């Protein structure tokens, strides 16, 4: 984990103005790559020695994934690293390793990145599996000293949205195994699930606003800004599951009007700009909501954001 941290820090330093000379920035970049390759070699040795259960190894995969995202803006390296590295290691450790202590902290950190991945890329998330869904309930029931934030309930709803999206695709993809005579009913049931989630999202937002008012939470609280941005993002995402598929044209679906979509887009752009200026949240966390907003922009100003 040490070398992965060095790699991440050196890469960030190579892009900062505190190193005014080109050769200094180049030196930091070379050092970052050297530390990255050292970390990869050490990590492989740890895996060979069957040290999957160690928290440090899971943190290493997360840091290496963030390095790859910073180094390659396409995100392909990060997705592969996260999907086949961090995510797989979490699953091998199992829910029991993440109920309390450092394992819990690690899981709550990784959870949001796994949710981001599932929202953007086609592979379903293991977080939809019953044993991982119930883990969150256990964490809050047994973690009396945890500072709880409503964003965790929102993340639970987002996981349900990703599940609906992946199941819709499984039914409609070219090699689907669903018989035609059963397709309409299956899609109708998923649309009904979508209505339940839509209602839950609206309830969550109302309760979140009340919670913030009662607690006097600062407007620029990082967790609250992130929650707000993701609420607007997933509100559009849920509609998009049904918006572009003709199979849903003849049934009621939890879609929203263009006016409401535009309101969500405006909120995403506004709040993300605030977050980037006032918080230390990892920019990768905004990739999903900005991608959703970018697909729905309607003005030249927004496309230049």
PDB file of C-alpha atoms in Angstrom:
ATOM      1  CA  UNK A   1       0.000   0.000   0.000  1.00  0.00           C
ATOM      2  CA  UNK A   2       2.947   2.327   0.690  1.00  0.00           C
ATOM      3  CA  UNK A   3       4.200   2.270  -2.913  1.00  0.00           C
ATOM      4  CA  UNK A   4       0.666   2.744  -4.256  1.00  0.00           C
ATOM      5  CA  UNK A   5       0.272   5.826  -2.049  1.00  0.00           C
ATOM      6  CA  UNK A   6       3.626   7.171  -3.248  1.00  0.00           C
ATOM      7  CA  UNK A   7       2.604   6.605  -6.879  1.00  0.00           C
ATOM      8  CA  UNK A   8      -0.682   8.437  -6.432  1.00  0.00           C
ATOM      9  CA  UNK A   9       0.920  11.343  -4.574  1.00  0.00           C
ATOM     10  CA  UNK A  10       3.789  11.716  -7.054  1.00  0.00           C
ATOM     11  CA  UNK A  11       1.435  11.681 -10.043  1.00  0.00           C
ATOM     12  CA  UNK A  12      -0.683  14.381  -8.429  1.00  0.00           C
ATOM     13  CA  UNK A  13       2.445  16.415  -7.621  1.00  0.00           C
ATOM     14  CA  UNK A  14       3.635  16.187 -11.239  1.00  0.00           C
ATOM     15  CA  UNK A  15       0.531  18.108 -12.284  1.00  0.00           C
ATOM     16  CA  UNK A  16       0.668  20.844  -9.651  1.00  0.00           C
ATOM     17  CA  UNK A  17       2.004  24.363 -10.145  1.00  0.00           C
ATOM     18  CA  UNK A  18       4.240  23.980  -7.078  1.00  0.00           C
ATOM     19  CA  UNK A  19       6.721  22.308  -9.443  1.00  0.00           C
ATOM     20  CA  UNK A  20       7.387  25.192 -11.864  1.00  0.00           C
ATOM     21  CA  UNK A  21      10.148  23.555 -13.905  1.00  0.00           C
ATOM     22  CA  UNK A  22       9.260  21.004 -16.618  1.00  0.00           C
ATOM     23  CA  UNK A  23      12.106  18.698 -15.554  1.00  0.00           C
ATOM     24  CA  UNK A  24      10.776  18.668 -11.982  1.00  0.00           C
ATOM     25  CA  UNK A  25       7.303  17.691 -13.153  1.00  0.00           C
ATOM     26  CA  UNK A  26       8.802  15.042 -15.419  1.00  0.00           C
ATOM     27  CA  UNK A  27      10.842  13.682 -12.515  1.00  0.00           C
ATOM     28  CA  UNK A  28       7.730  13.405 -10.351  1.00  0.00           C
ATOM     29  CA  UNK A  29       5.867  11.634 -13.164  1.00  0.00           C
ATOM     30  CA  UNK A  30       8.723   9.152 -13.654  1.00  0.00           C
ATOM     31  CA  UNK A  31       8.816   8.538  -9.904  1.00  0.00           C
ATOM     32  CA  UNK A  32       5.070   7.938  -9.915  1.00  0.00           C
ATOM     33  CA  UNK A  33       5.345   5.286 -12.632  1.00  0.00           C
ATOM     34  CA  UNK A  34       8.273   3.610 -10.864  1.00  0.00           C
ATOM     35  CA  UNK A  35       6.327   3.430  -7.598  1.00  0.00           C
ATOM     36  CA  UNK A  36       3.279   2.157  -9.488  1.00  0.00           C
ATOM     37  CA  UNK A  37       5.194  -0.721 -11.067  1.00  0.00           C
ATOM     38  CA  UNK A  38       6.840  -1.560  -7.731  1.00  0.00           C
ATOM     39  CA  UNK A  39       3.429  -1.628  -6.075  1.00  0.00           C
ATOM     40  CA  UNK A  40       2.044  -3.924  -8.779  1.00  0.00           C
ATOM     41  CA  UNK A  41       4.939  -6.362  -8.293  1.00  0.00           C
ATOM     42  CA  UNK A  42       4.562  -6.351  -4.503  1.00  0.00           C
ATOM     43  CA  UNK A  43       0.818  -6.767  -4.770  1.00  0.00           C
ATOM     44  CA  UNK A  44       1.151  -9.795  -7.051  1.00  0.00           C
ATOM     45  CA  UNK A  45       3.503 -11.373  -4.522  1.00  0.00           C
ATOM     46  CA  UNK A  46       0.955 -10.770  -1.753  1.00  0.00           C
ATOM     47  CA  UNK A  47      -1.792 -12.419  -3.805  1.00  0.00           C
ATOM     48  CA  UNK A  48       0.412 -15.443  -4.481  1.00  0.00           C
ATOM     49  CA  UNK A  49       0.950 -15.770  -0.726  1.00  0.00           C
ATOM     50  CA  UNK A  50      -2.848 -15.896  -0.224  1.00  0.00           C
ATOM     51  CA  UNK A  51      -3.091 -12.593   1.661  1.00  0.00           C
ATOM     52  CA  UNK A  52      -6.453 -11.627   0.183  1.00  0.00           C
ATOM     53  CA  UNK A  53      -7.990 -11.106   3.622  1.00  0.00           C
ATOM     54  CA  UNK A  54      -5.578  -8.320   4.572  1.00  0.00           C
ATOM     55  CA  UNK A  55      -7.176  -4.869   4.528  1.00  0.00           C
ATOM     56  CA  UNK A  56      -3.967  -3.319   3.177  1.00  0.00           C
ATOM     57  CA  UNK A  57      -4.234  -5.328  -0.036  1.00  0.00           C
ATOM     58  CA  UNK A  58      -7.765  -4.122  -0.673  1.00  0.00           C
ATOM     59  CA  UNK A  59      -6.719  -0.520  -0.077  1.00  0.00           C
ATOM     60  CA  UNK A  60      -3.849  -1.107  -2.508  1.00  0.00           C
ATOM     61  CA  UNK A  61      -6.205  -2.160  -5.301  1.00  0.00           C
ATOM     62  CA  UNK A  62      -8.311   0.943  -4.705  1.00  0.00           C
ATOM     63  CA  UNK A  63      -5.298   3.275  -4.785  1.00  0.00           C
ATOM     64  CA  UNK A  64      -3.881   1.605  -7.897  1.00  0.00           C
ATOM     65  CA  UNK A  65      -7.248   1.957  -9.593  1.00  0.00           C
ATOM     66  CA  UNK A  66      -7.338   5.673  -8.789  1.00  0.00           C
ATOM     67  CA  UNK A  67      -3.799   6.003 -10.164  1.00  0.00           C
ATOM     68  CA  UNK A  68      -4.896   4.397 -13.423  1.00  0.00           C
ATOM     69  CA  UNK A  69      -7.886   6.722 -13.637  1.00  0.00           C
ATOM     70  CA  UNK A  70      -5.649   9.780 -13.180  1.00  0.00           C
ATOM     71  CA  UNK A  71      -3.110   8.455 -15.681  1.00  0.00           C
ATOM     72  CA  UNK A  72      -5.618   7.360 -18.331  1.00  0.00           C
ATOM     73  CA  UNK A  73      -8.646   9.645 -18.543  1.00  0.00           C
ATOM     74  CA  UNK A  74     -10.593   7.094 -20.629  1.00  0.00           C
ATOM     75  CA  UNK A  75     -11.272   5.163 -17.428  1.00  0.00           C
ATOM     76  CA  UNK A  76     -10.800   1.770 -19.082  1.00  0.00           C
ATOM     77  CA  UNK A  77      -7.846   0.797 -16.914  1.00  0.00           C
ATOM     78  CA  UNK A  78      -9.651   1.874 -13.761  1.00  0.00           C
ATOM     79  CA  UNK A  79     -12.768  -0.123 -14.617  1.00  0.00           C
ATOM     80  CA  UNK A  80     -10.803  -3.297 -15.340  1.00  0.00           C
ATOM     81  CA  UNK A  81      -8.728  -2.860 -12.195  1.00  0.00           C
ATOM     82  CA  UNK A  82     -11.759  -2.156 -10.041  1.00  0.00           C
ATOM     83  CA  UNK A  83     -14.034  -4.791 -11.575  1.00  0.00           C
ATOM     84  CA  UNK A  84     -11.498  -7.593 -11.590  1.00  0.00           C
ATOM     85  CA  UNK A  85      -9.413  -6.418  -8.621  1.00  0.00           C
ATOM     86  CA  UNK A  86     -11.029  -4.475  -5.806  1.00  0.00           C
ATOM     87  CA  UNK A  87     -14.529  -5.790  -6.449  1.00  0.00           C
ATOM     88  CA  UNK A  88     -13.432  -9.420  -6.676  1.00  0.00           C
ATOM     89  CA  UNK A  89     -11.357  -9.143  -3.498  1.00  0.00           C
ATOM     90  CA  UNK A  90     -14.315  -7.729  -1.599  1.00  0.00           C
ATOM     91  CA  UNK A  91     -16.428 -10.666  -2.713  1.00  0.00           C
ATOM     92  CA  UNK A  92     -13.736 -13.192  -1.765  1.00  0.00           C
ATOM     93  CA  UNK A  93     -13.552 -11.684   1.723  1.00  0.00           C
ATOM     94  CA  UNK A  94     -17.330 -11.915   2.071  1.00  0.00           C
ATOM     95  CA  UNK A  95     -19.775  -9.673   3.975  1.00  0.00           C
ATOM     96  CA  UNK A  96     -18.654 -10.893   7.417  1.00  0.00           C
ATOM     97  CA  UNK A  97     -15.250  -9.241   6.974  1.00  0.00           C
ATOM     98  CA  UNK A  98     -16.871  -5.816   6.643  1.00  0.00           C
ATOM     99  CA  UNK A  99     -19.383  -5.566   9.485  1.00  0.00           C
ATOM    100  CA  UNK A 100     -17.151  -3.722  11.968  1.00  0.00           C
ATOM    101  CA  UNK A 101     -13.775  -2.057  12.382  1.00  0.00           C
ATOM    102  CA  UNK A 102     -11.396  -1.314   9.532  1.00  0.00           C
ATOM    103  CA  UNK A 103     -13.213  -3.752   7.251  1.00  0.00           C
ATOM    104  CA  UNK A 104     -16.384  -1.707   7.614  1.00  0.00           C
ATOM    105  CA  UNK A 105     -14.557   1.545   6.873  1.00  0.00           C
ATOM    106  CA  UNK A 106     -13.008  -0.029   3.810  1.00  0.00           C
ATOM    107  CA  UNK A 107     -16.332  -1.357   2.531  1.00  0.00           C
ATOM    108  CA  UNK A 108     -18.113   1.986   2.930  1.00  0.00           C
ATOM    109  CA  UNK A 109     -15.288   3.684   1.018  1.00  0.00           C
ATOM    110  CA  UNK A 110     -15.251   1.165  -1.818  1.00  0.00           C
ATOM    111  CA  UNK A 111     -19.053   0.933  -1.994  1.00  0.00           C
ATOM    112  CA  UNK A 112     -19.542   4.300  -3.667  1.00  0.00           C
ATOM    113  CA  UNK A 113     -16.920   3.510  -6.328  1.00  0.00           C
ATOM    114  CA  UNK A 114     -18.570   0.156  -7.047  1.00  0.00           C
ATOM    115  CA  UNK A 115     -21.916   1.938  -7.384  1.00  0.00           C
ATOM    116  CA  UNK A 116     -20.338   4.394  -9.848  1.00  0.00           C
ATOM    117  CA  UNK A 117     -18.963   1.519 -11.895  1.00  0.00           C
ATOM    118  CA  UNK A 118     -22.291  -0.305 -11.983  1.00  0.00           C
ATOM    119  CA  UNK A 119     -24.088   2.853 -13.122  1.00  0.00           C
ATOM    120  CA  UNK A 120     -21.714   3.455 -16.017  1.00  0.00           C
ATOM    121  CA  UNK A 121     -20.694  -0.002 -17.239  1.00  0.00           C
ATOM    122  CA  UNK A 122     -22.800  -3.054 -18.128  1.00  0.00           C
ATOM    123  CA  UNK A 123     -21.566  -5.612 -15.584  1.00  0.00           C
ATOM    124  CA  UNK A 124     -24.075  -6.061 -12.715  1.00  0.00           C
ATOM    125  CA  UNK A 125     -22.888  -5.238  -9.211  1.00  0.00           C
ATOM    126  CA  UNK A 126     -22.411  -7.819  -6.483  1.00  0.00           C
ATOM    127  CA  UNK A 127     -23.975  -5.218  -4.162  1.00  0.00           C
ATOM    128  CA  UNK A 128     -27.377  -6.311  -5.523  1.00  0.00           C
ATOM    129  CA  UNK A 129     -26.939  -9.762  -3.990  1.00  0.00           C
ATOM    130  CA  UNK A 130     -29.039 -10.358  -0.829  1.00  0.00           C
ATOM    131  CA  UNK A 131     -26.093 -11.002   1.492  1.00  0.00           C
ATOM    132  CA  UNK A 132     -24.488  -7.671   0.539  1.00  0.00           C
ATOM    133  CA  UNK A 133     -27.783  -5.781   0.737  1.00  0.00           C
ATOM    134  CA  UNK A 134     -28.315  -7.096   4.270  1.00  0.00           C
ATOM    135  CA  UNK A 135     -24.742  -6.115   5.192  1.00  0.00           C
ATOM    136  CA  UNK A 136     -25.720  -2.442   5.198  1.00  0.00           C
ATOM    137  CA  UNK A 137     -28.542  -3.127   7.656  1.00  0.00           C
ATOM    138  CA  UNK A 138     -26.125  -4.976   9.930  1.00  0.00           C
ATOM    139  CA  UNK A 139     -23.572  -2.183   9.730  1.00  0.00           C
ATOM    140  CA  UNK A 140     -26.040   0.451  10.903  1.00  0.00           C
ATOM    141  CA  UNK A 141     -27.625  -1.808  13.524  1.00  0.00           C
ATOM    142  CA  UNK A 142     -24.309  -2.889  15.047  1.00  0.00           C
ATOM    143  CA  UNK A 143     -22.234   0.250  14.491  1.00  0.00           C
ATOM    144  CA  UNK A 144     -23.496   2.447  17.318  1.00  0.00           C
ATOM    145  CA  UNK A 145     -20.613   4.896  16.987  1.00  0.00           C
ATOM    146  CA  UNK A 146     -20.913   5.428  13.236  1.00  0.00           C
ATOM    147  CA  UNK A 147     -21.808   8.916  12.047  1.00  0.00           C
ATOM    148  CA  UNK A 148     -24.723   8.080   9.777  1.00  0.00           C
ATOM    149  CA  UNK A 149     -25.627  10.187   6.732  1.00  0.00           C
ATOM    150  CA  UNK A 150     -28.797   9.877   4.594  1.00  0.00           C
ATOM    151  CA  UNK A 151     -26.691   9.393   1.478  1.00  0.00           C
ATOM    152  CA  UNK A 152     -26.334   5.726   2.457  1.00  0.00           C
ATOM    153  CA  UNK A 153     -30.088   5.212   2.027  1.00  0.00           C
ATOM    154  CA  UNK A 154     -29.849   6.944  -1.338  1.00  0.00           C
ATOM    155  CA  UNK A 155     -27.042   4.597  -2.356  1.00  0.00           C
ATOM    156  CA  UNK A 156     -29.301   1.659  -1.460  1.00  0.00           C
ATOM    157  CA  UNK A 157     -31.919   3.035  -3.882  1.00  0.00           C
ATOM    158  CA  UNK A 158     -29.291   3.590  -6.561  1.00  0.00           C
ATOM    159  CA  UNK A 159     -28.248  -0.055  -6.268  1.00  0.00           C
ATOM    160  CA  UNK A 160     -31.880  -1.015  -6.903  1.00  0.00           C
ATOM    161  CA  UNK A 161     -31.863   1.204 -10.004  1.00  0.00           C
ATOM    162  CA  UNK A 162     -28.782  -0.537 -11.388  1.00  0.00           C
ATOM    163  CA  UNK A 163     -30.445  -3.891 -10.777  1.00  0.00           C
ATOM    164  CA  UNK A 164     -33.535  -2.826 -12.740  1.00  0.00           C
ATOM    165  CA  UNK A 165     -31.380  -1.501 -15.570  1.00  0.00           C
ATOM    166  CA  UNK A 166     -29.347  -4.695 -15.895  1.00  0.00           C
ATOM    167  CA  UNK A 167     -32.448  -6.892 -15.779  1.00  0.00           C
ATOM    168  CA  UNK A 168     -34.132  -4.811 -18.485  1.00  0.00           C
ATOM    169  CA  UNK A 169     -31.060  -5.267 -20.657  1.00  0.00           C
ATOM    170  CA  UNK A 170     -31.012  -9.018 -19.996  1.00  0.00           C
ATOM    171  CA  UNK A 171     -34.580  -9.198 -21.330  1.00  0.00           C
ATOM    172  CA  UNK A 172     -34.008  -7.019 -24.398  1.00  0.00           C
ATOM    173  CA  UNK A 173     -30.474  -7.883 -25.517  1.00  0.00           C
ATOM    174  CA  UNK A 174     -30.170  -9.765 -28.833  1.00  0.00           C
ATOM    175  CA  UNK A 175     -29.310 -13.110 -27.211  1.00  0.00           C
ATOM    176  CA  UNK A 176     -31.989 -12.878 -24.508  1.00  0.00           C
ATOM    177  CA  UNK A 177     -33.349 -16.201 -23.275  1.00  0.00           C
ATOM    178  CA  UNK A 178     -36.772 -14.744 -22.401  1.00  0.00           C
ATOM    179  CA  UNK A 179     -39.629 -16.237 -24.518  1.00  0.00           C
ATOM    180  CA  UNK A 180     -41.569 -13.583 -26.454  1.00  0.00           C
ATOM    181  CA  UNK A 181     -44.848 -14.606 -24.812  1.00  0.00           C
ATOM    182  CA  UNK A 182     -43.421 -13.737 -21.382  1.00  0.00           C
ATOM    183  CA  UNK A 183     -41.516 -10.594 -22.360  1.00  0.00           C
ATOM    184  CA  UNK A 184     -44.320  -8.047 -21.933  1.00  0.00           C
ATOM    185  CA  UNK A 185     -45.219  -9.280 -18.465  1.00  0.00           C
ATOM    186  CA  UNK A 186     -41.574  -9.309 -17.366  1.00  0.00           C
ATOM    187  CA  UNK A 187     -41.051  -5.752 -18.602  1.00  0.00           C
ATOM    188  CA  UNK A 188     -44.280  -4.636 -16.937  1.00  0.00           C
ATOM    189  CA  UNK A 189     -43.036  -5.995 -13.600  1.00  0.00           C
ATOM    190  CA  UNK A 190     -39.739  -4.131 -13.952  1.00  0.00           C
ATOM    191  CA  UNK A 191     -41.597  -0.911 -14.770  1.00  0.00           C
ATOM    192  CA  UNK A 192     -43.664  -1.449 -11.615  1.00  0.00           C
ATOM    193  CA  UNK A 193     -40.428  -1.851  -9.651  1.00  0.00           C
ATOM    194  CA  UNK A 194     -39.278   1.397 -11.177  1.00  0.00           C
ATOM    195  CA  UNK A 195     -42.371   3.194  -9.865  1.00  0.00           C
ATOM    196  CA  UNK A 196     -41.613   1.927  -6.360  1.00  0.00           C
ATOM    197  CA  UNK A 197     -38.049   3.242  -6.586  1.00  0.00           C
ATOM    198  CA  UNK A 198     -39.238   6.562  -8.055  1.00  0.00           C
ATOM    199  CA  UNK A 199     -41.591   7.046  -5.114  1.00  0.00           C
ATOM    200  CA  UNK A 200     -38.824   6.096  -2.680  1.00  0.00           C
ATOM    201  CA  UNK A 201     -36.461   8.618  -4.292  1.00  0.00           C
ATOM    202  CA  UNK A 202     -38.975  11.441  -3.878  1.00  0.00           C
ATOM    203  CA  UNK A 203     -39.569  10.443  -0.254  1.00  0.00           C
ATOM    204  CA  UNK A 204     -35.833  10.254   0.348  1.00  0.00           C
ATOM    205  CA  UNK A 205     -35.253  13.763  -0.989  1.00  0.00           C
ATOM    206  CA  UNK A 206     -38.038  15.253   1.137  1.00  0.00           C
ATOM    207  CA  UNK A 207     -36.693  13.503   4.247  1.00  0.00           C
ATOM    208  CA  UNK A 208     -33.130  14.508   3.388  1.00  0.00           C
ATOM    209  CA  UNK A 209     -34.084  18.173   3.150  1.00  0.00           C
ATOM    210  CA  UNK A 210     -35.882  17.943   6.496  1.00  0.00           C
ATOM    211  CA  UNK A 211     -32.914  16.138   8.067  1.00  0.00           C
ATOM    212  CA  UNK A 212     -30.529  18.816   6.793  1.00  0.00           C
ATOM    213  CA  UNK A 213     -32.740  21.606   8.154  1.00  0.00           C
ATOM    214  CA  UNK A 214     -33.131  19.954  11.553  1.00  0.00           C
ATOM    215  CA  UNK A 215     -29.402  19.300  11.901  1.00  0.00           C
ATOM    216  CA  UNK A 216     -28.333  22.657  10.549  1.00  0.00           C
ATOM    217  CA  UNK A 217     -26.064  20.872   8.059  1.00  0.00           C
ATOM    218  CA  UNK A 218     -23.906  23.401   6.149  1.00  0.00           C
ATOM    219  CA  UNK A 219     -24.887  23.878   2.517  1.00  0.00           C
ATOM    220  CA  UNK A 220     -21.382  22.930   1.382  1.00  0.00           C
ATOM    221  CA  UNK A 221     -21.089  19.785   3.521  1.00  0.00           C
ATOM    222  CA  UNK A 222     -19.239  17.347   1.206  1.00  0.00           C
ATOM    223  CA  UNK A 223     -21.450  14.341   1.941  1.00  0.00           C
ATOM    224  CA  UNK A 224     -24.631  16.362   1.489  1.00  0.00           C
ATOM    225  CA  UNK A 225     -23.459  17.905  -1.786  1.00  0.00           C
ATOM    226  CA  UNK A 226     -22.541  14.449  -3.074  1.00  0.00           C
ATOM    227  CA  UNK A 227     -25.930  13.087  -2.002  1.00  0.00           C
ATOM    228  CA  UNK A 228     -27.753  15.942  -3.729  1.00  0.00           C
ATOM    229  CA  UNK A 229     -25.808  15.497  -6.967  1.00  0.00           C
ATOM    230  CA  UNK A 230     -26.440  11.756  -6.984  1.00  0.00           C
ATOM    231  CA  UNK A 231     -30.136  12.243  -6.273  1.00  0.00           C
ATOM    232  CA  UNK A 232     -30.478  14.410  -9.373  1.00  0.00           C
ATOM    233  CA  UNK A 233     -28.316  12.018 -11.390  1.00  0.00           C
ATOM    234  CA  UNK A 234     -30.195   8.853 -10.476  1.00  0.00           C
ATOM    235  CA  UNK A 235     -33.541  10.596 -11.022  1.00  0.00           C
ATOM    236  CA  UNK A 236     -32.563  11.035 -14.680  1.00  0.00           C
ATOM    237  CA  UNK A 237     -30.941   7.594 -14.844  1.00  0.00           C
ATOM    238  CA  UNK A 238     -34.120   5.835 -13.710  1.00  0.00           C
ATOM    239  CA  UNK A 239     -36.139   7.599 -16.384  1.00  0.00           C
ATOM    240  CA  UNK A 240     -33.527   6.725 -18.995  1.00  0.00           C
ATOM    241  CA  UNK A 241     -33.966   3.002 -18.371  1.00  0.00           C
ATOM    242  CA  UNK A 242     -37.402   3.304 -19.982  1.00  0.00           C
ATOM    243  CA  UNK A 243     -37.143   6.444 -22.154  1.00  0.00           C
ATOM    244  CA  UNK A 244     -35.323   4.986 -25.121  1.00  0.00           C
ATOM    245  CA  UNK A 245     -36.881   1.535 -25.481  1.00  0.00           C
ATOM    246  CA  UNK A 246     -39.954   1.163 -27.658  1.00  0.00           C
ATOM    247  CA  UNK A 247     -41.021  -1.969 -25.758  1.00  0.00           C
ATOM    248  CA  UNK A 248     -42.165   0.330 -22.939  1.00  0.00           C
ATOM    249  CA  UNK A 249     -44.267   2.609 -25.160  1.00  0.00           C
ATOM    250  CA  UNK A 250     -47.507   0.771 -24.445  1.00  0.00           C
ATOM    251  CA  UNK A 251     -47.236   0.594 -20.663  1.00  0.00           C
ATOM    252  CA  UNK A 252     -46.900   3.066 -17.773  1.00  0.00           C
ATOM    253  CA  UNK A 253     -43.296   3.735 -16.775  1.00  0.00           C
ATOM    254  CA  UNK A 254     -41.566   5.920 -14.139  1.00  0.00           C
ATOM    255  CA  UNK A 255     -40.262   8.402 -16.708  1.00  0.00           C
ATOM    256  CA  UNK A 256     -40.116  12.141 -16.071  1.00  0.00           C
ATOM    257  CA  UNK A 257     -40.860  15.104 -18.336  1.00  0.00           C
ATOM    258  CA  UNK A 258     -38.203  17.029 -20.242  1.00  0.00           C
ATOM    259  CA  UNK A 259     -38.809  20.022 -17.966  1.00  0.00           C
ATOM    260  CA  UNK A 260     -38.052  17.966 -14.861  1.00  0.00           C
ATOM    261  CA  UNK A 261     -35.045  16.390 -16.569  1.00  0.00           C
ATOM    262  CA  UNK A 262     -33.736  19.873 -17.326  1.00  0.00           C
ATOM    263  CA  UNK A 263     -34.172  20.893 -13.697  1.00  0.00           C
ATOM    264  CA  UNK A 264     -32.101  17.885 -12.640  1.00  0.00           C
ATOM    265  CA  UNK A 265     -29.425  18.682 -15.257  1.00  0.00           C
ATOM    266  CA  UNK A 266     -29.169  22.274 -14.043  1.00  0.00           C
ATOM    267  CA  UNK A 267     -28.851  21.105 -10.439  1.00  0.00           C
ATOM    268  CA  UNK A 268     -26.117  18.582 -11.314  1.00  0.00           C
ATOM    269  CA  UNK A 269     -24.038  21.194 -13.131  1.00  0.00           C
ATOM    270  CA  UNK A 270     -24.505  23.802 -10.415  1.00  0.00           C
ATOM    271  CA  UNK A 271     -23.795  21.506  -7.459  1.00  0.00           C
ATOM    272  CA  UNK A 272     -20.849  19.779  -9.131  1.00  0.00           C
ATOM    273  CA  UNK A 273     -19.207  23.130  -9.784  1.00  0.00           C
ATOM    274  CA  UNK A 274     -19.674  24.013  -6.111  1.00  0.00           C
ATOM    275  CA  UNK A 275     -18.294  20.637  -5.010  1.00  0.00           C
ATOM    276  CA  UNK A 276     -15.176  20.944  -7.151  1.00  0.00           C
ATOM    277  CA  UNK A 277     -14.483  24.392  -5.716  1.00  0.00           C
ATOM    278  CA  UNK A 278     -15.310  23.817  -2.052  1.00  0.00           C
ATOM    279  CA  UNK A 279     -14.662  20.141  -1.227  1.00  0.00           C
ATOM    280  CA  UNK A 280     -11.907  17.534  -1.496  1.00  0.00           C
ATOM    281  CA  UNK A 281     -14.198  14.889  -2.967  1.00  0.00           C
ATOM    282  CA  UNK A 282     -12.522  12.710  -5.610  1.00  0.00           C
ATOM    283  CA  UNK A 283     -13.473  14.069  -9.062  1.00  0.00           C
ATOM    284  CA  UNK A 284     -14.161  10.508 -10.256  1.00  0.00           C
ATOM    285  CA  UNK A 285     -17.268  10.549  -8.059  1.00  0.00           C
ATOM    286  CA  UNK A 286     -18.822  13.119 -10.390  1.00  0.00           C
ATOM    287  CA  UNK A 287     -18.287  11.061 -13.540  1.00  0.00           C
ATOM    288  CA  UNK A 288     -21.668   9.335 -13.347  1.00  0.00           C
ATOM    289  CA  UNK A 289     -23.891  12.379 -12.711  1.00  0.00           C
ATOM    290  CA  UNK A 290     -22.014  14.481 -15.276  1.00  0.00           C
ATOM    291  CA  UNK A 291     -22.289  11.716 -17.844  1.00  0.00           C
ATOM    292  CA  UNK A 292     -26.036  11.494 -17.236  1.00  0.00           C
ATOM    293  CA  UNK A 293     -26.388  15.267 -17.443  1.00  0.00           C
ATOM    294  CA  UNK A 294     -24.236  15.408 -20.576  1.00  0.00           C
ATOM    295  CA  UNK A 295     -26.560  12.996 -22.357  1.00  0.00           C
ATOM    296  CA  UNK A 296     -29.504  15.320 -21.689  1.00  0.00           C
ATOM    297  CA  UNK A 297     -28.066  18.805 -22.272  1.00  0.00           C
ATOM    298  CA  UNK A 298     -30.170  21.054 -24.488  1.00  0.00           C
ATOM    299  CA  UNK A 299     -28.245  24.343 -24.628  1.00  0.00           C
ATOM    300  CA  UNK A 300     -24.888  25.419 -26.045  1.00  0.00           C
ATOM    301  CA  UNK A 301     -23.912  26.828 -22.645  1.00  0.00           C
ATOM    302  CA  UNK A 302     -24.363  23.438 -20.994  1.00  0.00           C
ATOM    303  CA  UNK A 303     -22.300  21.622 -23.613  1.00  0.00           C
ATOM    304  CA  UNK A 304     -19.446  24.023 -22.861  1.00  0.00           C
ATOM    305  CA  UNK A 305     -19.597  23.375 -19.091  1.00  0.00           C
TER     306      UNK A 305
END
